[in-house]
Amino acid sequence: MKTKGHMVLPVFHQLDPSQVQNLTGSYGEALSRHERDCASEEVESWRHALKEIANLKGWDSSVIKDETRLIKEIVSDIQKKLHHALSPSIDAERLVGMQSRVKHIVSLLSFGSTGVLIVGIWGMGGIAR
């Protein structure tokens, strides 16, 4: 599946995932309407993408009926994935003089914060920031 570097996490809210996978119900109807207005290659690429998405592990609101619990599970999973993606891949213990610097950078990243953060890395080109 082409994700262009993005993480795809499907949520099937009040929707049977098989409708997406088999392109039935409102999904099949919508694609039929689009076939009249769009290029067939474009609609075929949408069909393929929808089928792939339906095969991904995700959340189904018919399995987790309590919406509050469903939302909490989704948020928790995303936080885990983001923390894993953002965790330092450097073994600071083995690099002389780096441990305190890595700790400082990690503290600036505010892991566990509920706000939106923007991180910019500045420096001379070619030094593998």
PDB file of C-alpha atoms in Angstrom, residues 8-108:
ATOM      1  CA  VAL A   8      -2.963   4.715   7.975  1.00  0.00           C
ATOM      2  CA  LEU A   9      -5.228   3.806  10.895  1.00  0.00           C
ATOM      3  CA  PRO A  10      -8.748   2.927   9.712  1.00  0.00           C
ATOM      4  CA  VAL A  11     -11.741   3.582  11.959  1.00  0.00           C
ATOM      5  CA  PHE A  12     -15.001   1.960  10.883  1.00  0.00           C
ATOM      6  CA  HIS A  13     -17.551   4.029  12.776  1.00  0.00           C
ATOM      7  CA  GLN A  14     -21.102   2.737  12.420  1.00  0.00           C
ATOM      8  CA  LEU A  15     -19.980   0.952   9.276  1.00  0.00           C
ATOM      9  CA  ASP A  16     -19.416  -2.714   8.547  1.00  0.00           C
ATOM     10  CA  PRO A  17     -15.814  -3.059   7.275  1.00  0.00           C
ATOM     11  CA  SER A  18     -17.048  -5.656   4.760  1.00  0.00           C
ATOM     12  CA  GLN A  19     -19.000  -2.877   2.989  1.00  0.00           C
ATOM     13  CA  VAL A  20     -15.694  -1.126   2.345  1.00  0.00           C
ATOM     14  CA  GLN A  21     -13.859  -4.320   1.418  1.00  0.00           C
ATOM     15  CA  ASN A  22     -16.601  -5.583  -0.928  1.00  0.00           C
ATOM     16  CA  LEU A  23     -17.607  -2.083  -2.079  1.00  0.00           C
ATOM     17  CA  THR A  24     -21.261  -2.648  -1.250  1.00  0.00           C
ATOM     18  CA  GLY A  25     -23.836  -0.334   0.317  1.00  0.00           C
ATOM     19  CA  SER A  26     -23.082   3.374   0.209  1.00  0.00           C
ATOM     20  CA  TYR A  27     -19.481   2.747  -0.895  1.00  0.00           C
ATOM     21  CA  GLY A  28     -20.524   0.782  -3.969  1.00  0.00           C
ATOM     22  CA  GLU A  29     -23.207   3.347  -4.820  1.00  0.00           C
ATOM     23  CA  ALA A  30     -20.788   6.275  -4.471  1.00  0.00           C
ATOM     24  CA  LEU A  31     -18.184   4.602  -6.691  1.00  0.00           C
ATOM     25  CA  SER A  32     -20.830   3.891  -9.320  1.00  0.00           C
ATOM     26  CA  ARG A  33     -21.777   7.587  -9.352  1.00  0.00           C
ATOM     27  CA  HIS A  34     -18.116   8.599  -9.591  1.00  0.00           C
ATOM     28  CA  GLU A  35     -17.587   6.288 -12.565  1.00  0.00           C
ATOM     29  CA  ARG A  36     -19.952   8.486 -14.550  1.00  0.00           C
ATOM     30  CA  ASP A  37     -18.046  11.673 -13.663  1.00  0.00           C
ATOM     31  CA  CYS A  38     -14.401  10.615 -13.289  1.00  0.00           C
ATOM     32  CA  ALA A  39     -11.797   8.731 -15.286  1.00  0.00           C
ATOM     33  CA  SER A  40     -12.102   4.963 -14.893  1.00  0.00           C
ATOM     34  CA  GLU A  41      -8.418   4.670 -13.859  1.00  0.00           C
ATOM     35  CA  GLU A  42      -9.001   7.116 -11.028  1.00  0.00           C
ATOM     36  CA  VAL A  43     -12.079   5.266  -9.757  1.00  0.00           C
ATOM     37  CA  GLU A  44     -10.232   1.950 -10.046  1.00  0.00           C
ATOM     38  CA  SER A  45      -7.391   3.339  -7.904  1.00  0.00           C
ATOM     39  CA  TRP A  46      -9.990   4.356  -5.281  1.00  0.00           C
ATOM     40  CA  ARG A  47     -11.499   0.851  -5.390  1.00  0.00           C
ATOM     41  CA  HIS A  48      -8.085  -0.695  -4.853  1.00  0.00           C
ATOM     42  CA  ALA A  49      -7.228   1.692  -1.981  1.00  0.00           C
ATOM     43  CA  LEU A  50     -10.557   1.079  -0.216  1.00  0.00           C
ATOM     44  CA  LYS A  51     -10.103  -2.685  -0.436  1.00  0.00           C
ATOM     45  CA  GLU A  52      -6.599  -2.397   1.008  1.00  0.00           C
ATOM     46  CA  ILE A  53      -7.771  -0.129   3.832  1.00  0.00           C
ATOM     47  CA  ALA A  54     -10.511  -2.585   4.769  1.00  0.00           C
ATOM     48  CA  ASN A  55      -7.842  -5.277   5.202  1.00  0.00           C
ATOM     49  CA  LEU A  56      -5.770  -3.170   7.603  1.00  0.00           C
ATOM     50  CA  LYS A  57      -6.034  -3.623  11.338  1.00  0.00           C
ATOM     51  CA  GLY A  58      -8.193  -0.839  12.684  1.00  0.00           C
ATOM     52  CA  TRP A  59     -11.119  -0.097  14.939  1.00  0.00           C
ATOM     53  CA  ASP A  60     -14.702  -1.172  14.415  1.00  0.00           C
ATOM     54  CA  SER A  61     -17.418   0.585  16.418  1.00  0.00           C
ATOM     55  CA  SER A  62     -19.581  -2.538  16.232  1.00  0.00           C
ATOM     56  CA  VAL A  63     -16.921  -4.388  18.257  1.00  0.00           C
ATOM     57  CA  ILE A  64     -16.252  -1.586  20.771  1.00  0.00           C
ATOM     58  CA  LYS A  65     -19.764  -0.246  21.276  1.00  0.00           C
ATOM     59  CA  ASP A  66     -18.938   2.306  23.993  1.00  0.00           C
ATOM     60  CA  GLU A  67     -17.809   5.359  21.972  1.00  0.00           C
ATOM     61  CA  THR A  68     -15.858   6.838  24.873  1.00  0.00           C
ATOM     62  CA  ARG A  69     -13.842   3.622  25.219  1.00  0.00           C
ATOM     63  CA  LEU A  70     -13.374   3.462  21.425  1.00  0.00           C
ATOM     64  CA  ILE A  71     -12.012   7.019  21.303  1.00  0.00           C
ATOM     65  CA  LYS A  72      -9.722   6.388  24.286  1.00  0.00           C
ATOM     66  CA  GLU A  73      -8.316   3.260  22.606  1.00  0.00           C
ATOM     67  CA  ILE A  74      -7.716   5.108  19.337  1.00  0.00           C
ATOM     68  CA  VAL A  75      -5.992   8.023  21.090  1.00  0.00           C
ATOM     69  CA  SER A  76      -3.896   5.673  23.231  1.00  0.00           C
ATOM     70  CA  ASP A  77      -2.762   3.682  20.189  1.00  0.00           C
ATOM     71  CA  ILE A  78      -1.865   6.844  18.257  1.00  0.00           C
ATOM     72  CA  GLN A  79       0.093   8.197  21.240  1.00  0.00           C
ATOM     73  CA  LYS A  80       2.032   4.909  21.478  1.00  0.00           C
ATOM     74  CA  LYS A  81       2.791   4.966  17.761  1.00  0.00           C
ATOM     75  CA  LEU A  82       3.893   8.610  17.883  1.00  0.00           C
ATOM     76  CA  HIS A  83       6.024   8.083  20.981  1.00  0.00           C
ATOM     77  CA  HIS A  84       7.695   5.084  19.331  1.00  0.00           C
ATOM     78  CA  ALA A  85       8.277   7.057  16.120  1.00  0.00           C
ATOM     79  CA  LEU A  86       9.674  10.032  18.020  1.00  0.00           C
ATOM     80  CA  SER A  87      11.723   8.176  20.623  1.00  0.00           C
ATOM     81  CA  PRO A  88      15.449   8.717  20.338  1.00  0.00           C
ATOM     82  CA  SER A  89      17.137   6.061  18.245  1.00  0.00           C
ATOM     83  CA  ILE A  90      20.550   7.053  19.578  1.00  0.00           C
ATOM     84  CA  ASP A  91      22.080   4.973  22.330  1.00  0.00           C
ATOM     85  CA  ALA A  92      23.117   7.992  24.418  1.00  0.00           C
ATOM     86  CA  GLU A  93      24.659   5.744  27.076  1.00  0.00           C
ATOM     87  CA  ARG A  94      27.431   4.664  24.677  1.00  0.00           C
ATOM     88  CA  LEU A  95      28.221   8.053  23.129  1.00  0.00           C
ATOM     89  CA  VAL A  96      30.570  10.184  25.220  1.00  0.00           C
ATOM     90  CA  GLY A  97      29.032  13.542  26.147  1.00  0.00           C
ATOM     91  CA  MET A  98      25.684  12.846  24.455  1.00  0.00           C
ATOM     92  CA  GLN A  99      23.557  11.585  27.339  1.00  0.00           C
ATOM     93  CA  SER A 100      22.866  15.026  28.845  1.00  0.00           C
ATOM     94  CA  ARG A 101      22.206  16.529  25.407  1.00  0.00           C
ATOM     95  CA  VAL A 102      19.726  13.792  24.441  1.00  0.00           C
ATOM     96  CA  LYS A 103      17.947  14.189  27.818  1.00  0.00           C
ATOM     97  CA  HIS A 104      17.688  17.942  27.222  1.00  0.00           C
ATOM     98  CA  ILE A 105      16.218  17.481  23.732  1.00  0.00           C
ATOM     99  CA  VAL A 106      13.753  14.837  24.982  1.00  0.00           C
ATOM    100  CA  SER A 107      12.613  17.238  27.735  1.00  0.00           C
ATOM    101  CA  LEU A 108      12.014  19.946  25.112  1.00  0.00           C
TER     102      LEU A 108
END
